[in-house]
Coordinates of C-alpha atoms in Angstrom, one line a residue:
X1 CA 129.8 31.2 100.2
X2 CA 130.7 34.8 101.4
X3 CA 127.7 36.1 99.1
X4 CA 125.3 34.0 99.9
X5 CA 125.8 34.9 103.7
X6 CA 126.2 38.2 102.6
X7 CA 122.6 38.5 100.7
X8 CA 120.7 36.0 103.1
X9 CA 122.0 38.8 106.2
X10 CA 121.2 41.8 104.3
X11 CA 117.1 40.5 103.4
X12 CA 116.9 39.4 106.5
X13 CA 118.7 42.6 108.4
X14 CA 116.0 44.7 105.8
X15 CA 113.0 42.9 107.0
X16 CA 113.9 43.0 110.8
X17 CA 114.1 47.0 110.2
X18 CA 110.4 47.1 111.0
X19 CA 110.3 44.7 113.8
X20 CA 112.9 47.2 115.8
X21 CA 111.5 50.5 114.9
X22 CA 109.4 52.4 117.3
X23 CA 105.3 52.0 116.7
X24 CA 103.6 54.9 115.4
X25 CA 102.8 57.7 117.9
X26 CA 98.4 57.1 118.9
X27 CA 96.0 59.1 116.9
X28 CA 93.5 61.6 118.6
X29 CA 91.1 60.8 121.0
X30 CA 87.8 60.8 119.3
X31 CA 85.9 64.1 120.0
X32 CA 82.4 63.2 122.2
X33 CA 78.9 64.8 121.2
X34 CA 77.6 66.7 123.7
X35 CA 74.8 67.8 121.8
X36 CA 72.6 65.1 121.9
X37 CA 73.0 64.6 125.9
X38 CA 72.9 68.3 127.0
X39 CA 69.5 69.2 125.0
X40 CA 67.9 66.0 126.7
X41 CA 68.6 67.5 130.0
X42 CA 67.8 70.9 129.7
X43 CA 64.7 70.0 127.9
X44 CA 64.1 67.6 131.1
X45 CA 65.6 70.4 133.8
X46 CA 62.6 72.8 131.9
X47 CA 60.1 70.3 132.3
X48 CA 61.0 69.7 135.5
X49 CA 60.9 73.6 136.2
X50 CA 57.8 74.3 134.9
X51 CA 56.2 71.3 136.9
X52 CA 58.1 72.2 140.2
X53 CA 56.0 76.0 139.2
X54 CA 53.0 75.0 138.3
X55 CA 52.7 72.5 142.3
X56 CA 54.3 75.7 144.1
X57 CA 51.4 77.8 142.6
X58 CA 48.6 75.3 143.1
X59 CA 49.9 74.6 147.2
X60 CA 49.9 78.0 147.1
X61 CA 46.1 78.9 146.1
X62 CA 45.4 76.3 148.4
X63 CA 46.0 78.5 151.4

């Protein structure tokens, strides 16, 4: 009797190892493109640029 209690707490103590260890630590936080973003709005602030010159010069001849 002593070593079936004996074998039944020591599976049982081996699986429950798991259960009280501490999770694993988080992974990194994934990196974000900027690339893709940042072209669209420079490519839009220097069309917007060149737009805001070209009315400035036009109100401009106007005088």
């Amino acid at each position: 009797m002593k070593r079936i209690l004996f074998i039944v707490t020591l599976v049982l103590g081996l699986g429950l190892t798991n259960v009280w260890s501490q999770p694993p630590p988080p992974t990194d936080p994934g990196d974000v493109p900027v690339d893709g973003g940042l072209s669209f709005l420079i490519a839009g602030g220097v069309g917007y640029g060149i737009y805001r010159l070209k009315k400035a010069k036009k109100d401009h001849q106007d005088i």
